[in-house]
Every structure is written in structure tokens, then in C-alpha cells.
């Protein structure tokens, strides 16, 4: 179902064009499809909420802006260049995770060669972690944006780039950027600027329309493998703001499922409980079902039951290891016993559970890796993934590997290889990259994909 309110494309010349980059959309789509647990159930194909916020910020300032998702919209590089020629944007902004950044840089080069007058920038976690290095490596970018972009978007057309805080240009020494302190001031994501029919969803929601929703930004945890692009100080939206956005999404876009995309959704149990009780009070639990990601140490049996009543059907947990010492080294702050208890509580509440164990974290051995594989089998949840540890820019783990701590060694800085499943870019003196791949294969063989338990989906309209 596509909402009649959706109108992704503007008439005439653009002020701003935002792009999700792809050099080969067919191959990138195959990669996304390969992540599905069941080929009939979509996964990791959601409209990007960060772009939605940027488009809303542009709309608020009466700027003409569009988003081209080269994967979802099946757009070739040549087609993109022709469209840029037609729309003549003043600024082009690309957003990229580390694994996408070379594609983004390549596309920026092609745009700059053909349209040298257009200002081209890059945003996202890679640019935030390595602003100067990114500009040195990719000459097609005129600037990078560090941190959040909503307050920066309006300034890009009317200010000198080097004078905008959070915008980094070549030779600029001040790399600091501000965080947005009042998230309620932000306009709701502009889903009307997407072709939502192209996005089947992030999680196995089983409805006509899933949308992402964020209730906070920032993460106070200390996991060594995470860059925390929004910083450690967690900033929350008010319940009224969240509920207002949710009700708008239902009314305007036919939303029937929500993926709460916070880094740890239930980090504050009191705050979360108040929100879930409001879902029930307003009858929203009869209109939508929802999923989230959280930690095993930020929930209780009572909270899981409340979540289920409030419409929760699916939770993804980051377990990361089946060994207590490994969990401590990774900065997780909980132990194996807590993992087992929390999964038991969630199952008792009839919530579908999924999770991940990272292979190759600092201190990993054959024995600890096999503990993770065995624990995954014991937990017996719907879906378990086994990514190989990636030393992403901005993480403690990357700094450890650069110093050779825990015997870690970075094998390549070819960003194309910085996906979480294959080929792996870091090994240690206890586990070679070849052995890590073998253990990953053993883990998936020992923990095969399962059918989705549709009987546990929360019922709508009842």
C-alpha cells in the first residue's frame, strides 16, 4: 500500500539532492536479500530514517530536496548523472556506512567530473569518525558533515562551508560539532518524500507498511566494537512527541508496523514503561505491531510482558559472546547467566527473539568462539547471526588493533571489505582470519535458519 500523501519528486530545479550510493544496485540488492532468514520474509530493507529527518529539515526551510536511493529505486550511475543534469541541484549529499564509502567516493568523482560547480558532501558514521582522512582519500567530496545534519542542512546553501560548525572542509582545523539537545524540535521524518512501496521492511512484521521510529539518540554503553555516532549522552524525546509521530504515521502513511531503531530501546525502564502504557491507553497496540533492539540487562520479566501487551512482537539482542571473560573485555556489562535469563523471560512473554554473537572480538580463542556457538544452540531463538568482528573507524577496537593489543591485526583498509559477514578484515595471534571464517561456517551450520513463528505476531484490530 502506498500512501496518497507520498510524492518523492519535486518539480523544477533542486536545492538539495540526497543519495544512498550504489555502483551496482543489482549486486547490492542480492547482498541484502541474502540476509533474509526466510526468502519470503523481507529483512533490512527499510526507508532510511536519518534521510527522512534531513528531508524534513529541508522542507521546514522551504528548500526543494529529493532523495535517490540507488538500491531501492534501481538507479544506475549513468541514470543518476542524467537525473542530476535534469534537476541541477545546488548541493548533493551522499550518506554512507564504512562499507559504502568507496562507492560514495566513486560516485562523487563522477558527479564532480561532469558538474564541477555542484557542491558535494558526505555524511554518516564513517565521515564523522574520519573527516580529514575521508577528504584526503576521496577528492570528489568538497566537505563532510560530522554528527547530526538537521541543523546544518539549511546553512549549506547560504553560508560559507568552512564557517559552518560540523562541516569539515580541507584545511579546516576545527573538527568539533554540536549535538541536538532538544529532539522534540525536529520535524517528523518526511516519509512523503520516499516511494514507500520500495521498502518491504527491516523486520518480519507481516503487515502492509512498516516504518522506522527513533525515541532517543546516543548510547551510554561501552562496547569496544561500536563507534556511537550520536555520542555517549543519551537524549530522549518526550512521550507526546513520540506518540504524535506514531499517530501521524498511522493516519498519513497507513503504518501498521514500527521498528524502533534506538541503539538500546529499553535503556531506561521507567521511561519505556510509561511509553508502553500510553500505547495501551490510546489503543495503539491494536493498530500497530512493533519490534526493537535492546540489551539483556535493560529488561525485566514484567517489562517484557508489558511490551507484548503494548504490541511488541520481535526483539533483537546483541549477545556478542558466550564467555563471561570475553563479555567483560568487550565492555558489555553483563554475563552469560543474564543472557539466558532474559531470553527465557522474553520467550515466556511470547516475544520472538533474534540476536548476534560476534566472532573475533579482543581475546577470542577457539574455546570462547565455540562457547558462543553452543550458547546460541541452547538459546534456541528464531534467528542468530555470527558476524566477524570489524574494526570500524571511531571504535575502541580499531585503536586496540592499530596498537596490536590482544594480538589484533588489521588486514586491510579496503573499505569495501568492511561488511560484517564476509570476508573479514581483522585477525589475531590466536585466531587467523581463515579460522574465523571456518568457525563462522560451523556456527551457521550448527544453528540453521528457522521458520518464523507467525503465531506469535501480535494481533491487530482486536
Coordinates of C-alpha atoms in Angstrom, one line a residue:
X1 CA 0.0 0.0 0.0
X2 CA 1.4 3.4 -1.0
X3 CA 0.0 6.5 0.8
X4 CA -1.5 9.1 -1.5
X5 CA 0.5 11.6 0.5
X6 CA 3.8 10.2 -0.8
X7 CA 5.3 12.5 -3.5
X8 CA 9.0 11.8 -3.6
X9 CA 9.9 14.1 -6.5
X10 CA 9.9 17.9 -6.8
X11 CA 9.1 20.0 -9.8
X12 CA 11.9 22.0 -11.4
X13 CA 15.4 22.7 -10.1
X14 CA 16.5 21.3 -6.7
X15 CA 18.3 23.0 -3.9
X16 CA 19.5 19.6 -2.4
X17 CA 19.7 16.0 -3.7
X18 CA 20.5 13.3 -1.1
X19 CA 21.8 9.9 -2.4
X20 CA 22.2 6.4 -1.0
X21 CA 25.1 5.3 -3.2
X22 CA 25.5 2.1 -5.2
X23 CA 27.8 1.3 -8.1
X24 CA 25.8 -1.9 -8.8
X25 CA 22.2 -1.9 -7.4
X26 CA 21.6 -5.4 -8.6
X27 CA 24.5 -6.8 -6.7
X28 CA 23.8 -4.7 -3.6
X29 CA 20.2 -5.9 -3.7
X30 CA 21.4 -9.6 -3.8
X31 CA 23.5 -8.9 -0.7
X32 CA 20.5 -7.5 1.2
X33 CA 18.3 -10.4 0.0
X34 CA 21.0 -12.9 1.2
X35 CA 20.5 -11.6 4.8
X36 CA 16.9 -12.9 4.9
X37 CA 16.2 -15.8 7.3
X38 CA 13.3 -16.8 5.1
X39 CA 13.3 -15.8 1.5
X40 CA 9.6 -15.0 1.7
X41 CA 10.1 -12.6 4.6
X42 CA 11.8 -9.2 3.9
X43 CA 14.6 -8.0 6.1
X44 CA 16.9 -5.0 6.4
X45 CA 15.1 -3.1 3.6
X46 CA 13.6 -0.1 5.4
X47 CA 13.3 3.6 4.4
X48 CA 16.2 5.4 6.0
X49 CA 15.1 7.4 9.0
X50 CA 18.2 9.7 9.0
X51 CA 17.4 10.8 5.4
X52 CA 13.8 11.3 6.4
X53 CA 14.8 13.7 9.1
X54 CA 17.1 15.6 6.7
X55 CA 14.4 15.9 4.1
X56 CA 12.0 17.2 6.8
X57 CA 14.6 19.8 7.9
X58 CA 14.9 20.9 4.3
X59 CA 11.1 21.1 3.8
X60 CA 10.8 23.2 7.0
X61 CA 13.1 25.7 5.4
X62 CA 11.2 25.7 2.1
X63 CA 14.1 24.0 0.3
X64 CA 13.5 21.8 -2.7
X65 CA 15.0 18.4 -1.8
X66 CA 14.9 14.9 -3.1
X67 CA 16.3 11.5 -2.1
X68 CA 17.6 9.0 -4.6
X69 CA 18.1 5.5 -3.1
X70 CA 20.1 3.9 -5.8
X71 CA 19.4 0.4 -4.5
X72 CA 15.7 0.6 -3.7
X73 CA 15.0 2.8 -6.8
X74 CA 17.2 0.6 -9.0
X75 CA 19.2 3.5 -10.3
X76 CA 22.4 3.1 -12.3
X77 CA 25.2 5.7 -12.1
X78 CA 24.5 6.9 -15.6
X79 CA 20.9 7.3 -14.8
X80 CA 21.8 9.3 -11.7
X81 CA 24.1 11.6 -13.6
X82 CA 21.3 12.2 -16.2
X83 CA 18.9 13.0 -13.4
X84 CA 21.3 15.4 -11.8
X85 CA 21.6 17.1 -15.2
X86 CA 17.9 17.5 -15.3
X87 CA 17.3 18.7 -11.7
X88 CA 20.5 20.7 -11.4
X89 CA 20.8 20.6 -7.5
X90 CA 23.0 23.2 -5.8
X91 CA 24.2 20.7 -3.3
X92 CA 24.5 16.9 -3.5
X93 CA 24.9 14.9 -0.3
X94 CA 25.7 11.2 -0.1
X95 CA 25.3 9.2 3.1
X96 CA 27.5 6.1 3.7
X97 CA 28.5 3.5 6.2
X98 CA 32.1 2.4 6.0
X99 CA 31.3 -0.5 3.6
X100 CA 29.7 2.0 1.3
X101 CA 32.2 4.8 1.4
X102 CA 34.3 3.8 -1.6
X103 CA 31.1 3.6 -3.8
X104 CA 30.1 7.0 -2.5
X105 CA 33.6 8.4 -3.3
X106 CA 33.5 6.9 -6.8
X107 CA 30.1 8.4 -7.5
X108 CA 31.2 11.8 -6.1
X109 CA 34.1 11.8 -8.6
X110 CA 31.8 11.1 -11.5
X111 CA 29.4 13.9 -10.4
X112 CA 32.3 16.3 -9.9
X113 CA 33.8 15.5 -13.3
X114 CA 30.5 16.3 -15.1
X115 CA 29.2 19.0 -12.8
X116 CA 32.2 20.8 -11.2
X117 CA 30.0 23.6 -10.0
X118 CA 27.9 21.4 -7.7
X119 CA 29.0 21.2 -4.0
X120 CA 29.3 17.6 -3.0
X121 CA 29.3 16.4 0.6
X122 CA 29.4 13.1 2.6
X123 CA 27.6 12.3 5.9
X124 CA 27.3 9.2 8.1
X125 CA 29.3 7.4 10.7
X126 CA 32.4 6.9 8.5
X127 CA 32.7 10.6 7.7
X128 CA 32.0 11.5 11.4
X129 CA 34.8 9.2 12.6
X130 CA 37.4 10.1 9.9
X131 CA 36.5 13.6 8.4
X132 CA 40.0 14.7 7.4
X133 CA 41.1 11.2 6.2
X134 CA 37.9 10.9 4.1
X135 CA 38.6 14.2 2.4
X136 CA 42.2 13.2 1.7
X137 CA 41.1 9.8 0.3
X138 CA 38.1 10.9 -1.8
X139 CA 38.8 14.1 -3.9
X140 CA 35.2 14.3 -5.2
X141 CA 33.9 15.5 -1.9
X142 CA 34.1 19.2 -1.1
X143 CA 33.0 18.7 2.5
X144 CA 31.9 16.2 5.1
X145 CA 29.3 16.6 7.8
X146 CA 30.1 15.3 11.3
X147 CA 27.3 14.2 13.6
X148 CA 23.7 15.2 13.1
X149 CA 22.8 17.1 9.9
X150 CA 19.3 18.6 10.6
X151 CA 20.7 22.0 11.8
X152 CA 23.3 22.0 9.1
X153 CA 21.1 21.4 6.1
X154 CA 19.6 25.0 6.0
X155 CA 23.1 26.5 6.2
X156 CA 24.6 24.7 3.2
X157 CA 23.1 27.0 0.6
X158 CA 23.5 30.3 2.4
X159 CA 26.8 30.1 4.3
X160 CA 30.5 29.6 3.5
X161 CA 31.0 25.9 4.1
X162 CA 34.2 26.3 6.1
X163 CA 32.4 28.6 8.6
X164 CA 29.6 26.1 9.4
X165 CA 30.2 24.2 12.6
X166 CA 30.2 20.5 12.0
X167 CA 31.0 20.9 8.3
X168 CA 34.6 19.9 7.6
X169 CA 36.5 21.2 4.6
X170 CA 40.1 20.7 3.5
X171 CA 42.4 22.6 5.7
X172 CA 39.8 23.3 8.4
X173 CA 41.3 22.7 11.9
X174 CA 38.1 22.9 14.0
X175 CA 36.6 19.4 13.7
X176 CA 34.1 19.9 16.5
X177 CA 30.3 19.6 16.1
X178 CA 27.3 20.2 18.3
X179 CA 24.7 17.7 19.3
X180 CA 21.0 18.5 19.1
X181 CA 19.8 18.8 22.7
X182 CA 16.0 19.0 22.1
X183 CA 14.9 16.3 19.7
X184 CA 11.3 17.4 20.0
X185 CA 12.2 20.5 18.0
X186 CA 12.9 18.3 14.9
X187 CA 10.2 17.9 12.3
X188 CA 9.0 14.3 11.9
X189 CA 10.7 12.3 9.2
X190 CA 9.4 13.3 5.8
X191 CA 8.2 9.8 4.6
X192 CA 6.1 11.5 1.9
X193 CA 9.5 12.1 0.1
X194 CA 10.0 8.3 -0.3
X195 CA 8.4 5.8 -2.6
X196 CA 7.5 3.6 0.4
X197 CA 6.4 0.7 -1.9
X198 CA 10.1 0.1 -2.4
X199 CA 10.8 -0.7 1.2
X200 CA 9.2 -4.0 2.5
X201 CA 10.7 -3.6 5.9
X202 CA 13.5 -4.1 8.4
X203 CA 11.9 -6.9 10.5
X204 CA 9.4 -9.7 9.7
X205 CA 6.3 -7.6 10.5
X206 CA 3.8 -9.3 8.3
X207 CA 1.8 -6.1 7.5
X208 CA 1.3 -3.7 4.6
X209 CA 3.6 -0.9 5.9
X210 CA 6.5 -0.8 8.4
X211 CA 8.2 2.5 9.3
X212 CA 11.2 3.3 11.5
X213 CA 10.8 5.4 14.6
X214 CA 13.5 6.8 16.9
X215 CA 12.7 7.8 20.5
X216 CA 16.2 8.8 21.5
X217 CA 19.8 9.4 20.3
X218 CA 23.1 8.4 22.0
X219 CA 24.3 5.4 23.9
X220 CA 26.0 5.4 27.3
X221 CA 27.3 1.8 26.9
X222 CA 31.0 1.0 26.4
X223 CA 31.1 -1.8 23.8
X224 CA 34.5 -1.8 22.2
X225 CA 33.2 -2.6 18.7
X226 CA 30.7 0.3 18.4
X227 CA 31.5 3.9 17.3
X228 CA 28.5 5.5 18.9
X229 CA 28.0 8.2 16.2
X230 CA 25.5 10.1 18.4
X231 CA 27.8 10.2 21.4
X232 CA 27.5 8.7 24.9
X233 CA 25.0 11.1 26.4
X234 CA 21.5 9.7 25.7
X235 CA 18.9 12.3 24.8
X236 CA 15.3 11.3 24.9
X237 CA 12.2 12.7 23.1
X238 CA 9.1 13.3 25.1
X239 CA 6.3 10.7 25.0
X240 CA 3.9 13.3 23.4
X241 CA 6.3 13.8 20.5
X242 CA 6.7 10.0 20.0
X243 CA 3.0 9.4 20.2
X244 CA 2.3 12.3 17.9
X245 CA 4.6 10.9 15.3
X246 CA 3.2 7.4 15.6
X247 CA -0.3 8.6 15.2
X248 CA 0.7 10.7 12.2
X249 CA 2.4 7.6 10.6
X250 CA -0.8 5.6 11.0
X251 CA -3.1 8.2 9.7
X252 CA -1.0 9.6 6.8
X253 CA 1.1 6.6 5.7
X254 CA -1.0 3.6 6.6
X255 CA 1.6 2.4 9.0
X256 CA 0.8 -0.9 10.6
X257 CA 4.3 -1.8 12.0
X258 CA 7.1 0.1 13.6
X259 CA 10.7 -0.7 14.0
X260 CA 12.0 1.3 17.0
X261 CA 15.6 1.9 15.8
X262 CA 17.1 3.2 19.0
X263 CA 20.6 1.8 19.8
X264 CA 19.1 0.3 23.0
X265 CA 15.4 0.8 23.1
X266 CA 14.7 0.0 26.8
X267 CA 17.8 1.6 28.2
X268 CA 15.5 3.5 30.7
X269 CA 13.0 1.0 32.1
X270 CA 10.8 3.7 33.8
X271 CA 10.7 5.9 30.6
X272 CA 9.9 2.8 28.5
X273 CA 7.2 1.6 30.8
X274 CA 5.4 5.0 30.7
X275 CA 5.6 4.9 26.9
X276 CA 4.2 1.4 26.6
X277 CA 1.3 2.2 29.0
X278 CA 0.4 5.1 26.7
X279 CA 0.4 2.8 23.7
X280 CA -2.2 0.6 25.6
X281 CA -4.2 3.6 26.9
X282 CA -4.5 5.1 23.4
X283 CA -5.3 1.8 21.7
X284 CA -2.2 2.0 19.6
X285 CA -1.4 -1.6 20.4
X286 CA -4.5 -2.6 18.4
X287 CA -3.3 -0.5 15.4
X288 CA 0.4 -1.4 15.1
X289 CA 2.8 -4.2 16.0
X290 CA 6.4 -3.3 16.7
X291 CA 9.9 -4.5 17.0
X292 CA 13.1 -3.2 18.6
X293 CA 16.7 -3.8 19.6
X294 CA 17.8 -3.9 23.2
X295 CA 20.2 -5.4 25.7
X296 CA 19.6 -8.4 28.0
X297 CA 20.4 -6.2 31.1
X298 CA 17.8 -3.5 30.4
X299 CA 14.7 -5.5 30.8
X300 CA 12.7 -7.5 33.4
X301 CA 10.0 -10.2 33.2
X302 CA 7.4 -7.6 33.9
X303 CA 8.7 -5.3 31.2
X304 CA 8.7 -8.0 28.6
X305 CA 5.1 -8.8 29.4
X306 CA 4.1 -5.1 29.2
X307 CA 5.9 -4.8 25.9
X308 CA 4.0 -7.7 24.5
X309 CA 0.7 -6.2 25.6
X310 CA 1.8 -2.9 24.1
X311 CA 2.3 -4.5 20.7
X312 CA 5.8 -5.9 20.7
X313 CA 6.3 -9.0 18.6
X314 CA 10.1 -9.1 18.0
X315 CA 13.3 -8.1 19.8
X316 CA 16.9 -8.3 18.5
X317 CA 19.6 -8.7 21.2
X318 CA 23.3 -8.2 20.9
X319 CA 24.7 -11.1 22.9
X320 CA 28.2 -10.9 21.3
X321 CA 29.8 -13.8 23.3
X322 CA 29.1 -17.0 25.2
X323 CA 32.0 -16.5 27.6
X324 CA 31.9 -14.2 30.6
X325 CA 35.5 -13.0 30.3
X326 CA 35.0 -12.2 26.7
X327 CA 31.9 -10.2 27.5
X328 CA 33.9 -8.2 30.1
X329 CA 36.7 -7.5 27.6
X330 CA 34.1 -6.3 25.0
X331 CA 32.6 -3.8 27.5
X332 CA 29.2 -5.4 27.5
X333 CA 28.5 -5.1 31.2
X334 CA 26.5 -8.4 31.6
X335 CA 27.2 -12.1 31.8
X336 CA 26.1 -15.4 30.2
X337 CA 23.6 -16.1 33.0
X338 CA 21.9 -12.8 32.3
X339 CA 21.6 -13.7 28.6
X340 CA 19.9 -17.0 29.5
X341 CA 17.5 -15.4 32.0
X342 CA 16.4 -12.6 29.7
X343 CA 15.8 -14.8 26.7
X344 CA 13.7 -17.1 29.0
X345 CA 11.7 -14.1 30.1
X346 CA 11.1 -12.8 26.6
X347 CA 10.0 -16.3 25.4
X348 CA 7.7 -16.5 28.4
X349 CA 6.1 -13.3 27.2
X350 CA 5.6 -14.8 23.7
X351 CA 8.0 -12.4 22.0
X352 CA 10.1 -13.6 19.0
X353 CA 13.8 -13.3 19.8
X354 CA 16.8 -12.8 17.5
X355 CA 20.4 -12.0 18.2
X356 CA 24.0 -12.0 17.3
X357 CA 27.4 -13.3 18.5
X358 CA 30.5 -11.5 17.2
X359 CA 33.4 -13.8 16.4
X360 CA 36.9 -12.5 16.8
X361 CA 36.5 -9.9 19.5
X362 CA 39.6 -9.0 21.5
X363 CA 40.8 -12.1 23.4
X364 CA 38.8 -14.6 21.3
X365 CA 40.1 -18.2 21.2
X366 CA 38.9 -21.4 19.7
X367 CA 37.3 -22.3 23.1
X368 CA 35.5 -19.0 23.6
X369 CA 34.2 -19.0 20.0
X370 CA 32.8 -22.5 20.5
X371 CA 31.1 -21.3 23.7
X372 CA 29.2 -18.7 21.7
X373 CA 28.2 -21.4 19.1
X374 CA 27.0 -23.7 21.9
X375 CA 25.1 -20.9 23.7
X376 CA 23.3 -20.0 20.5
X377 CA 22.1 -23.6 20.2
X378 CA 21.0 -23.6 23.8
X379 CA 19.0 -20.3 23.5
X380 CA 17.1 -21.8 20.5
X381 CA 15.8 -18.5 19.2
X382 CA 14.3 -17.6 15.8
X383 CA 17.5 -16.1 14.2
X384 CA 21.1 -15.9 15.3
X385 CA 23.8 -14.2 13.2
X386 CA 27.6 -14.7 13.6
X387 CA 29.4 -11.6 12.2
X388 CA 33.2 -11.5 12.2
X389 CA 34.5 -8.5 14.3
X390 CA 35.1 -5.4 12.2
X391 CA 37.5 -2.7 13.4
X392 CA 35.3 0.2 12.3
X393 CA 36.7 3.8 12.4
X394 CA 35.9 5.5 15.7
X395 CA 35.8 2.3 17.8
X396 CA 38.0 1.4 20.7
X397 CA 38.6 -2.0 19.0
X398 CA 40.2 -0.3 16.0
X399 CA 42.6 1.7 18.2
X400 CA 43.4 -1.6 20.0
X401 CA 44.1 -3.3 16.7
X402 CA 46.3 -0.4 15.5
X403 CA 48.4 -0.8 18.6
X404 CA 48.4 -4.6 18.4
X405 CA 46.6 -5.1 21.7
X406 CA 45.2 -8.6 22.4
X407 CA 47.3 -9.7 19.3
X408 CA 44.8 -8.0 17.0
X409 CA 45.9 -7.2 13.4
X410 CA 44.0 -5.2 10.8
X411 CA 44.4 -6.9 7.4
X412 CA 43.2 -4.2 5.1
X413 CA 41.8 -0.8 4.9
X414 CA 39.8 -1.6 1.8
X415 CA 36.5 -0.3 3.0
X416 CA 34.6 -2.4 0.5
X417 CA 35.5 -5.4 2.7
X418 CA 34.1 -3.8 5.9
X419 CA 30.9 -5.7 5.9
X420 CA 30.1 -7.8 9.0
X421 CA 29.8 -11.3 7.4
X422 CA 32.5 -11.6 4.7
X423 CA 35.4 -11.6 4.1
X424 CA 36.6 -10.3 7.5
X425 CA 39.4 -7.7 7.9
X426 CA 40.9 -8.5 11.3
X427 CA 42.6 -11.5 12.9
X428 CA 44.6 -12.1 16.0
X429 CA 47.5 -14.2 17.1
X430 CA 45.1 -16.8 18.5
X431 CA 42.7 -17.0 15.5
X432 CA 43.6 -16.4 11.9
X433 CA 41.0 -14.9 9.5
X434 CA 40.8 -18.3 7.8
X435 CA 40.0 -20.0 11.1
X436 CA 37.4 -17.3 11.9
X437 CA 35.7 -17.9 8.6
X438 CA 35.7 -21.7 9.3
X439 CA 34.2 -21.1 12.8
X440 CA 31.6 -18.8 11.3
X441 CA 30.6 -21.5 8.8
X442 CA 30.4 -24.0 11.7
X443 CA 28.2 -21.6 13.7
X444 CA 25.7 -21.2 10.9
X445 CA 25.7 -25.0 10.2
X446 CA 25.1 -25.7 13.9
X447 CA 22.4 -23.0 14.2
X448 CA 20.4 -23.3 11.0
X449 CA 17.7 -20.8 9.9
X450 CA 14.2 -21.4 11.3
X451 CA 10.7 -20.8 10.1
X452 CA 9.2 -17.6 11.5
X453 CA 6.6 -18.3 14.3
X454 CA 3.7 -16.3 12.8
X455 CA 1.5 -17.5 15.7
X456 CA 3.4 -15.1 18.0
X457 CA 2.6 -12.0 15.9
X458 CA 0.5 -9.5 17.9
X459 CA -3.0 -9.3 16.6
X460 CA -4.2 -6.0 15.0
X461 CA -7.6 -4.6 15.2
X462 CA -8.7 -6.8 18.2

